[in-house]
Short mmCIF file of C-alpha atoms in Angstrom, two decimals:
data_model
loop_
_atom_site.label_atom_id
_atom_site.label_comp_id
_atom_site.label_asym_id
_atom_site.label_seq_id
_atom_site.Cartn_x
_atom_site.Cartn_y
_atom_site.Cartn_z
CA UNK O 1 113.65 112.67 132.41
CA UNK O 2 112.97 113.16 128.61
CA UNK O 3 115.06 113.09 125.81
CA UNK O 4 114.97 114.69 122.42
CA UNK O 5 114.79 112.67 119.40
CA UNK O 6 116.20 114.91 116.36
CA UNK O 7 116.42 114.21 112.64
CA UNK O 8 119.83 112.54 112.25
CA UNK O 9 122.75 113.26 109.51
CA UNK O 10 121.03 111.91 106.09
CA UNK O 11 124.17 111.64 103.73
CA UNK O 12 126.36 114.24 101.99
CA UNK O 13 124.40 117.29 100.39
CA UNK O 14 121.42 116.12 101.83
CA UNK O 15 119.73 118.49 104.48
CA UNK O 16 116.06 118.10 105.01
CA UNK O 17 113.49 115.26 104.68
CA UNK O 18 109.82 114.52 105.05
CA UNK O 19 108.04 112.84 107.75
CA UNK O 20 106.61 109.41 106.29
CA UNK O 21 104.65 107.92 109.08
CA UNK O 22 105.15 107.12 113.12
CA UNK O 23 105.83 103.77 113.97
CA UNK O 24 104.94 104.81 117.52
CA UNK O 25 101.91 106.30 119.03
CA UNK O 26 102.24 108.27 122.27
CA UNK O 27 102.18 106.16 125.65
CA UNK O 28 103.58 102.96 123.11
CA UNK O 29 107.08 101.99 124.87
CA UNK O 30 109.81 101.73 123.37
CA UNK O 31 113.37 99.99 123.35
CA UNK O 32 117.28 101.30 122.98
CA UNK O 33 117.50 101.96 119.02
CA UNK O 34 113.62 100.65 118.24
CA UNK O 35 112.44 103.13 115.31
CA UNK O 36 109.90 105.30 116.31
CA UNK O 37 109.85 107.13 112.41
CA UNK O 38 110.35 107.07 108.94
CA UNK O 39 111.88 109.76 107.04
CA UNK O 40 111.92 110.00 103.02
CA UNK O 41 114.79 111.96 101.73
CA UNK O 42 115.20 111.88 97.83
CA UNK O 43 116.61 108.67 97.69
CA UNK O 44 115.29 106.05 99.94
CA UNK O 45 113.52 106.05 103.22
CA UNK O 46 115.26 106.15 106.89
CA UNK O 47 114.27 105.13 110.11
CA UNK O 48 114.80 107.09 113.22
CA UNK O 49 115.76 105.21 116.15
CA UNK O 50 115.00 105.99 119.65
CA UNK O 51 118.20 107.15 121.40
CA UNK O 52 116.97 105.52 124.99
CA UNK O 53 113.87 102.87 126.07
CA UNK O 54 110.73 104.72 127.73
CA UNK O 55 107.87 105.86 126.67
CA UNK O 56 107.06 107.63 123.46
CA UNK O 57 106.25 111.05 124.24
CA UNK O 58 104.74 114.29 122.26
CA UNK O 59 105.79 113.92 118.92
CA UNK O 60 106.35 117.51 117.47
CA UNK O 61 105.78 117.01 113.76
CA UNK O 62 103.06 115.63 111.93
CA UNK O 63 103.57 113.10 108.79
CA UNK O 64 104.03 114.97 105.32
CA UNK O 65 105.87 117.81 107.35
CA UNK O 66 109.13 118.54 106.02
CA UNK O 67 112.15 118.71 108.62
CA UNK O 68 115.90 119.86 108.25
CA UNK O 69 118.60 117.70 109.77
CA UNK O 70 119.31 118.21 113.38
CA UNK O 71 115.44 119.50 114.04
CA UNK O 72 113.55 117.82 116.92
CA UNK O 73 110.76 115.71 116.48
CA UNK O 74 109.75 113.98 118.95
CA UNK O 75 110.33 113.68 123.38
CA UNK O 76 111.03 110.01 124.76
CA UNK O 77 110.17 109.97 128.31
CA UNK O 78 112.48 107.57 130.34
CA UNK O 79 111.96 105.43 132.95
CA UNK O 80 107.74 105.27 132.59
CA UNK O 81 105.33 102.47 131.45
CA UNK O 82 103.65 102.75 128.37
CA UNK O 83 100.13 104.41 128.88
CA UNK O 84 97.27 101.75 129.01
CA UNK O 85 95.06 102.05 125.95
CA UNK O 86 91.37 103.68 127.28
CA UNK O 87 89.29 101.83 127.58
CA UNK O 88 86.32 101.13 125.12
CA UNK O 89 83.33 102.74 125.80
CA UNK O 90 80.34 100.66 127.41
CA UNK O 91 77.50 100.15 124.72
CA UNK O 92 74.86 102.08 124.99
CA UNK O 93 72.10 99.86 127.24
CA UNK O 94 69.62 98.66 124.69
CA UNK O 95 66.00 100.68 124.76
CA UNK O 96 62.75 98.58 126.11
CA UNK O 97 61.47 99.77 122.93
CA UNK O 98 63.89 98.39 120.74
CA UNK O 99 62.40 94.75 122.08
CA UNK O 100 59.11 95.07 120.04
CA UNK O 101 58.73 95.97 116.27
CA UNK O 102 58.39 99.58 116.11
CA UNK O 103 54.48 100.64 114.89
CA UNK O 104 54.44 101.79 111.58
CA UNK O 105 54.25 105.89 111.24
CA UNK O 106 51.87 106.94 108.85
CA UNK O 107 54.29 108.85 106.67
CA UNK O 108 52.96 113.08 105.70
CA UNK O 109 50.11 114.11 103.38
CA UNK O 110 52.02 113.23 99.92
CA UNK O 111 54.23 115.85 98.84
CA UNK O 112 55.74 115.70 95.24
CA UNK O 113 59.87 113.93 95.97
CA UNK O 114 62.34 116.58 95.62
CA UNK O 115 66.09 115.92 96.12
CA UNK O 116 66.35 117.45 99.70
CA UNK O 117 63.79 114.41 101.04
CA UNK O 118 65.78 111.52 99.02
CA UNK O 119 69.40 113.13 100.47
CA UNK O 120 68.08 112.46 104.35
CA UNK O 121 67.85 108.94 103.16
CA UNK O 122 70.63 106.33 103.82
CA UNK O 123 72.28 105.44 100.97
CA UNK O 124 71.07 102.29 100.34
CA UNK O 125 67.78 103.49 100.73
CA UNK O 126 68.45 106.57 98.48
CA UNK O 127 69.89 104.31 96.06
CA UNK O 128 66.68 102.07 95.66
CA UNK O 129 64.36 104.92 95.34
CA UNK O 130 65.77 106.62 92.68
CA UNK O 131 66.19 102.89 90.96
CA UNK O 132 62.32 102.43 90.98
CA UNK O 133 61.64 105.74 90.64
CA UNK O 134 59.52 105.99 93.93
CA UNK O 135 58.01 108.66 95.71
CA UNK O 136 59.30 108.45 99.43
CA UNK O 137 56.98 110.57 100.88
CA UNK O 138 54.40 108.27 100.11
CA UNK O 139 56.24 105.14 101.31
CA UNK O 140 55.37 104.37 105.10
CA UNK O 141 58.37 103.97 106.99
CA UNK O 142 58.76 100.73 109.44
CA UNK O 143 62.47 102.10 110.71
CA UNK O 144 62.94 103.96 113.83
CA UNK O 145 61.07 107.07 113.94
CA UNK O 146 59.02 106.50 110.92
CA UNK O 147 62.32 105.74 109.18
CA UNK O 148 62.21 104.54 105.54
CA UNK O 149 64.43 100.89 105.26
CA UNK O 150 65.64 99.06 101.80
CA UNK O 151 62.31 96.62 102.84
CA UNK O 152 59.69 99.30 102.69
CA UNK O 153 60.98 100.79 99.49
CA UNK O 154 61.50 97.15 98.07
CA UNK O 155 57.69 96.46 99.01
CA UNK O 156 56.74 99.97 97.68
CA UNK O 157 58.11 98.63 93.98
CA UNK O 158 56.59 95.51 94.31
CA UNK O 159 52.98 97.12 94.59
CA UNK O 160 53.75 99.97 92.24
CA UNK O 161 54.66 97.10 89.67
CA UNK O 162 50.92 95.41 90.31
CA UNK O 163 48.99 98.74 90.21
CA UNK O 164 50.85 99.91 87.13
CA UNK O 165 49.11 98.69 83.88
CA UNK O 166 50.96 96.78 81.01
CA UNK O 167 50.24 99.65 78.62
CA UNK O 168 54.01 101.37 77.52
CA UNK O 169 55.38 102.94 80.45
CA UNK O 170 55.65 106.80 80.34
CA UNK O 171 58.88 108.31 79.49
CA UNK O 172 60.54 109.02 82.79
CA UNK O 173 63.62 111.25 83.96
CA UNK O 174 66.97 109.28 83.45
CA UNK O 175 68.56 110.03 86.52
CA UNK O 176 72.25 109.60 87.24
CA UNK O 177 73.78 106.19 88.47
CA UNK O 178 74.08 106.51 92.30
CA UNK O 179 77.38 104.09 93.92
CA UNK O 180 80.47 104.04 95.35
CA UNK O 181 82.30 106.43 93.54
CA UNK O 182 85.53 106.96 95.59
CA UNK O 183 88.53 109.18 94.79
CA UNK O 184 91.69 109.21 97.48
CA UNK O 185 94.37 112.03 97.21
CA UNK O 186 97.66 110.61 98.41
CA UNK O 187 100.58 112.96 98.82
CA UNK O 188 103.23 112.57 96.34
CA UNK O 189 106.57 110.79 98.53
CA UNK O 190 109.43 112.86 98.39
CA UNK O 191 111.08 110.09 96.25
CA UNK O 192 108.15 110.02 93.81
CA UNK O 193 108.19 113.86 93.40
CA UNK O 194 112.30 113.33 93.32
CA UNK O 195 112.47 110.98 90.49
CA UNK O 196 109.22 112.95 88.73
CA UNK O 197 111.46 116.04 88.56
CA UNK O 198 114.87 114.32 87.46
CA UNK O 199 112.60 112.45 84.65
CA UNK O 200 111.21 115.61 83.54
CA UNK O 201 114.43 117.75 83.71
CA UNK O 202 115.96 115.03 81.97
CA UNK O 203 113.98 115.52 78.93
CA UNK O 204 113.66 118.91 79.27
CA UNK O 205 117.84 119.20 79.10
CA UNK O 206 119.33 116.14 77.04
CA UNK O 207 118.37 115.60 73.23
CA UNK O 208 116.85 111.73 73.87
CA UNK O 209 116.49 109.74 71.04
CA UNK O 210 116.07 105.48 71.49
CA UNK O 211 117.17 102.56 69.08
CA UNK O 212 116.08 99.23 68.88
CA UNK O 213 117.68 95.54 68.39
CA UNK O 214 116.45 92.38 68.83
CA UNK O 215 118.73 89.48 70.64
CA UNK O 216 118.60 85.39 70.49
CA UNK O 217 118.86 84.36 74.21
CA UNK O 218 119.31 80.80 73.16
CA UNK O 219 123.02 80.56 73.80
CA UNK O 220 122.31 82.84 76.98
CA UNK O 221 119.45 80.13 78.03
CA UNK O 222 121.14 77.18 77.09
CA UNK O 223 124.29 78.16 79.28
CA UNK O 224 122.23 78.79 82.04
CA UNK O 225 120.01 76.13 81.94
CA UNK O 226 123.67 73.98 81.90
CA UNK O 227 125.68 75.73 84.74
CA UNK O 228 123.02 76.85 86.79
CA UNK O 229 123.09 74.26 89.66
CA UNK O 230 127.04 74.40 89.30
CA UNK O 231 127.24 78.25 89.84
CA UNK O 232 125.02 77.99 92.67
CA UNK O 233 126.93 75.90 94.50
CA UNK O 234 129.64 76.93 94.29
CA UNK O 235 129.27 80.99 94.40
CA UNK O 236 125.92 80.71 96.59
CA UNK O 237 124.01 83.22 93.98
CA UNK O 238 121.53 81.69 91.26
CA UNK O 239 122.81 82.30 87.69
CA UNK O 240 120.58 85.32 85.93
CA UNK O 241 120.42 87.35 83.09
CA UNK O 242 121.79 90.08 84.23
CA UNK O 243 125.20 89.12 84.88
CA UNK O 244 125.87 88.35 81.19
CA UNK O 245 124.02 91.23 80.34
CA UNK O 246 126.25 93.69 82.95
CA UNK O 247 129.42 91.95 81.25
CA UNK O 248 128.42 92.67 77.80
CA UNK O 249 127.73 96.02 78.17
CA UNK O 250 130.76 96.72 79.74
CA UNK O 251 132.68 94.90 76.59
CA UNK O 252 130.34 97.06 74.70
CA UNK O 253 131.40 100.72 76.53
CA UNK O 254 135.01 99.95 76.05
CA UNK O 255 134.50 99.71 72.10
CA UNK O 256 132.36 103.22 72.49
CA UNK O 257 133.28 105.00 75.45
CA UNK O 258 131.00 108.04 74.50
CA UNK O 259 128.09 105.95 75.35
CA UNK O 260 130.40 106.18 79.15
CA UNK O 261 130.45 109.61 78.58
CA UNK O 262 128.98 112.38 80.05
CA UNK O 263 128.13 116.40 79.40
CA UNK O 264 129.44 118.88 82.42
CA UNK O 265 129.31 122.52 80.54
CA UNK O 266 131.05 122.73 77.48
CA UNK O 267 133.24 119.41 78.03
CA UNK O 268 132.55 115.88 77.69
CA UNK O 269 134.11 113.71 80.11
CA UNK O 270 135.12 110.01 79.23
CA UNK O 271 135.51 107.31 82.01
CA UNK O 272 138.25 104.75 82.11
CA UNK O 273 135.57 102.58 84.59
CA UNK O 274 132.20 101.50 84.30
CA UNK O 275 129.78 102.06 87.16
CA UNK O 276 126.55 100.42 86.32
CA UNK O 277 123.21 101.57 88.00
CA UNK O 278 120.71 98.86 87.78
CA UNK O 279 117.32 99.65 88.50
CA UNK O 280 115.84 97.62 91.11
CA UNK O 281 112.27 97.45 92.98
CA UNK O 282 111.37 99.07 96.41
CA UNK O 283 108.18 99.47 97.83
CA UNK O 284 108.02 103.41 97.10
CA UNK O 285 109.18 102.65 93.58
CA UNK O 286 112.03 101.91 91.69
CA UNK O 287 115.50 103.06 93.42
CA UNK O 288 118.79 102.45 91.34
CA UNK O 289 121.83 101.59 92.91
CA UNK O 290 125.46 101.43 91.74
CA UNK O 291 127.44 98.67 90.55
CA UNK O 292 131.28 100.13 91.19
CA UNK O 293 133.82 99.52 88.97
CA UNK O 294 131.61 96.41 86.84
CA UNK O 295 134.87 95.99 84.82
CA UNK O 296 136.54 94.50 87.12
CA UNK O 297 133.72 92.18 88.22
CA UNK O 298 133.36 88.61 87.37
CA UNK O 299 129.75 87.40 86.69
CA UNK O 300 129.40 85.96 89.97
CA UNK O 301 130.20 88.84 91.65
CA UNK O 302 127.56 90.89 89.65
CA UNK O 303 124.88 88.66 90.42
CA UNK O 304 125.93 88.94 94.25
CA UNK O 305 125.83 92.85 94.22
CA UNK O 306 122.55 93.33 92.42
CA UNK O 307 120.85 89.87 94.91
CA UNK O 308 122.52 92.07 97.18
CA UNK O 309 120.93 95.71 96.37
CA UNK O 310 117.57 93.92 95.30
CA UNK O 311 116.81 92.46 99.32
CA UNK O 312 118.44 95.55 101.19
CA UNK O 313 116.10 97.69 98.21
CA UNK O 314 112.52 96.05 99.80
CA UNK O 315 114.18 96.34 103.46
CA UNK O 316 114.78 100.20 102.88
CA UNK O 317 118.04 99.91 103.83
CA UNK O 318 120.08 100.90 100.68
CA UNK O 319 122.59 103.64 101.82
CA UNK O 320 122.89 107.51 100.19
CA UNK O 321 126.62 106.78 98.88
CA UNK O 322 125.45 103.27 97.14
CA UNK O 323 122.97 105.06 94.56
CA UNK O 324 124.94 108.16 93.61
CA UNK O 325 127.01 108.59 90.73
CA UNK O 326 127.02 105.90 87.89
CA UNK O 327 128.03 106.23 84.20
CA UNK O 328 125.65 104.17 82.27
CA UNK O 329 122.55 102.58 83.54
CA UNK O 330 120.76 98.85 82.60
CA UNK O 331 116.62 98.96 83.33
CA UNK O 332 114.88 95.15 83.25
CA UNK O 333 111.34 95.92 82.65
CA UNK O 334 110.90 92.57 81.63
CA UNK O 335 110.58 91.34 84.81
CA UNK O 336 107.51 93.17 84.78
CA UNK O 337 106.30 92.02 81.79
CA UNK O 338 107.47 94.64 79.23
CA UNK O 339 107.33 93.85 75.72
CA UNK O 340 109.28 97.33 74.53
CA UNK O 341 109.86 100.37 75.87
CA UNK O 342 111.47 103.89 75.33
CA UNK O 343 113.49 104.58 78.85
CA UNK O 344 114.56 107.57 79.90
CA UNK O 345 118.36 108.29 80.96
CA UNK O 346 119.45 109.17 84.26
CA UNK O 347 121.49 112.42 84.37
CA UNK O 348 124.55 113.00 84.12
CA UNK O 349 124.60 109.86 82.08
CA UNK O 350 124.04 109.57 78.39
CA UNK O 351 122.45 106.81 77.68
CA UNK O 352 120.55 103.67 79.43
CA UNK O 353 119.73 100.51 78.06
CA UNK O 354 116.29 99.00 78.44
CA UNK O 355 115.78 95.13 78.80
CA UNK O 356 112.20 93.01 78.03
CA UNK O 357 110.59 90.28 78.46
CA UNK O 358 111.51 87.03 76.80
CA UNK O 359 109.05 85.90 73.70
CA UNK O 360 109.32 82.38 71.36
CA UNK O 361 108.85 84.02 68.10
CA UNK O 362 109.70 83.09 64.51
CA UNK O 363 113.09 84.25 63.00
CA UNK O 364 114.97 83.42 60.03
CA UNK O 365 118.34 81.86 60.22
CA UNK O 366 120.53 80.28 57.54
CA UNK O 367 117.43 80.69 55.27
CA UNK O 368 115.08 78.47 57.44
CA UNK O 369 112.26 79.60 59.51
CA UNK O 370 113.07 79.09 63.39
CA UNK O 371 111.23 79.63 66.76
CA UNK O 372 113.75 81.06 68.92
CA UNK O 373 113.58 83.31 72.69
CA UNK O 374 113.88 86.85 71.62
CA UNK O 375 114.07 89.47 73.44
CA UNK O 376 114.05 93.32 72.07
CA UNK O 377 116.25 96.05 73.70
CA UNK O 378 116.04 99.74 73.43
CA UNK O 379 119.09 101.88 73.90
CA UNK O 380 118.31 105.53 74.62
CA UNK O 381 120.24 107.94 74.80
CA UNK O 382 121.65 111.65 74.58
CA UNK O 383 121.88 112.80 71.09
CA UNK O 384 124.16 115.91 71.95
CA UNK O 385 127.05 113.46 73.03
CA UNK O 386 125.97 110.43 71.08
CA UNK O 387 125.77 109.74 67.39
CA UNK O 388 123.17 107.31 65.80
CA UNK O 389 126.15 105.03 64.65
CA UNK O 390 127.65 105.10 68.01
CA UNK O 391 124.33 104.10 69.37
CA UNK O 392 123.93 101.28 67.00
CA UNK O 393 127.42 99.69 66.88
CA UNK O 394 126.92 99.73 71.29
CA UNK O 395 123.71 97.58 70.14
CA UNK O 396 125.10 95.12 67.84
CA UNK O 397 128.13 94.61 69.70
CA UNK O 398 125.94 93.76 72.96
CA UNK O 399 123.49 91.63 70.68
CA UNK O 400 126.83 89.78 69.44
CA UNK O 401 127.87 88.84 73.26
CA UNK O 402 125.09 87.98 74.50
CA UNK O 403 124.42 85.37 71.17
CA UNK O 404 128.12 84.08 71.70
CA UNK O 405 129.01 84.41 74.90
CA UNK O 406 132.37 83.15 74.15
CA UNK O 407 133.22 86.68 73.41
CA UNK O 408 133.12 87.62 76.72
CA UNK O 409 135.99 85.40 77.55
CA UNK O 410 137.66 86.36 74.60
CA UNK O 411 136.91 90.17 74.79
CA UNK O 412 135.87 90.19 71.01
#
């Protein structure tokens, strides 16, 4: 008996996806709910399960194709062993010839080299011809059937060198470097061409314009470096950056909710929550879930939910709902590395604020000259909804939190 294996329900508003790769071959048996498939829609990748345990079957689309929920792809056949692999073909028996050193073949009359002779070459051999700039007509081959190998031509230089006198050499034809010049085309995922087209539309629609601050992560550090093993234990979550970071901006929002804002049509609309997307690494690229309602989170929840989003993120197994929506949106490229960058905001939002890496660098403070951890961030955001001073007082207020976190118990 066979069953049908169809695409299954993907989330709200989503109706099609494209095959990523089969995670069963035909004849390969299978289990109650074992995938057999990877879909990508435009948010993460899904897995298809098999609906009963036989034997993978004819699978009706290919990888790349695109499919529409509810569209079959694939026949399990129940009930049957999985097909035994064929088996590998005998080698060929090994000719009496082979046992003795083939005679040499006196090669053809010499015929001036042209490229049609060098291209029935292998490519080693090809390679040191045109190196030495040998005629391989007049090269006796030692290979099967008269066949040039790398030792004839090598031996073929070595005399030429002997014969050839000291006097200059003649000028002789550059000819290209021959190598391993590779190029692979790789079809774009639907989640790369998905976040290629929000990017662009993005800049395409809103009027983006970034501004810079700088922040001392001493207090930050220093806190952190204090509480750490405390907050472990006692919440099960290490203590990060992000969690003062996620608190700060929400203080920050509340003192300029148009950064919260957003731009439907001719109206601005103004959110009395804040619903953080924090971008986080997957193995397709970066996905960005949603932190619900942040300001009513504690930091130890925080650092739960994004722990949380970070694992199920490299297990592909974020869901549709949990990366919709949002209001304002917090990228760390410095875990990457990044010094500065510009980032770009995720519609509908306005604005997004970039994080960096961590430098010692000198600063001036009560009139001395200090090392301190610095760290620059870049706040961009949409210029049709947001005013520079808006964009700057978010900023300072953030940079004053983070330097005192006392504020954030104190909501100053």
């Amino acid at each position: 008996m066979a069953t049908e294996v169809k695409v299954p329900v993907l989330g709200e508003s989503i109706t099609e996806a494209t095959v990523g790769e089969w995670l069963k071959k035909p004849g390969d048996a299978v289990a109650v709910d074992e995938p057999i498939a990877s879909l990508e829609t435009d948010k993460v990748a899904v897995e298809v399960p098999s609906p009963v345990a036989g034997v993978m079957g004819e699978q009706v689309v290919k990888p790349g194709d695109t499919v529409q929920v509810g569209a079959l792809i694939a026949i399990i056949e129940e009930g049957g062993a999985a097909a035994a692999a064929p088996k590998a073909a005998a080698p060929e028996p090994a000719r009496a010839e082979a046992a003795a050193p083939a005679p040499k073949v006196e090669a053809p009359a010499a015929a001036p080299a042209n490229d049609d002779h060098i291209m029935t070459l292998s490519p080693a051999v090809r390679r040191l011809v045109l190196e030495h700039g040998l005629d391989p007509s007049a090269i006796k081959g030692t290979g099967r059937d008269g066949r040039l190998t790398k030792e004839d031509v090598l031996a073929a230089a070595e005399g030429h060198k002997a014969e050839t006198p000291a006097a200059a050499p003649a000028a002789a034809t550059v000819l290209a470097p021959v190598g391993a010049r590779k190029e692979e085309r790789v079809r774009m995922t639907r989640l790369r061409q998905t976040i290629a087209k929000r990017l662009k539309d993005a800049q395409d629609t809103a009027a983006i314009l970034t501004t810079f601050n700088d922040v001392d992560m001493t207090a930050v550090m220093e806190a952190r470096a204090k509480y750490k093993d405390l907050f472990e234990k006692k919440h099960g979550v290490r203590l990060g950056f992000m969690g003062f970071f996620v608190k700060a901006a929400v203080m920050a929002l509340k003192d300029m909710p148009a950064v919260n804002a957003s731009i439907e049509g001719e109206e601005i609309v103004y959110h009395d929550y804040v619903d953080i997307s924090v971008a986080v690494s997957a193995p397709n690229g970066l996905v960005v879930p949603v932190i619900r309602d942040a300001q009513d989170m504690s930091v130890a929840t925080v650092e739960k939910t994004i722990g949380d989003f970070g694992k199920r993120a490299k297990d592909g197994t974020l869901k549709m709902e949990e990366m919709k929506g949002g209001t304002f949106t917090i990228s760390n490229g410095g875990v990457f590395g990044s010094l500065l960058s510009t980032p770009i905001i995720n519609p509908p939002q306005s604005a997004v604020l970039g994080l960096h890496r961590i430098d010692e660098r000198p600063v001036v403070v009560n009139g001395e000259i200090v090392i301190r951890p610095m760290m620059y961030l870049a706040l961009s955001y949409d210029h049709r909804l947001i005013d520079g001073r808006e964009a700057v007082t978010f900023l300072v207020a953030l940079k004053n939190a983070i330097e005192d976190p006392t504020r954030l118990l104190i909501d100053l």
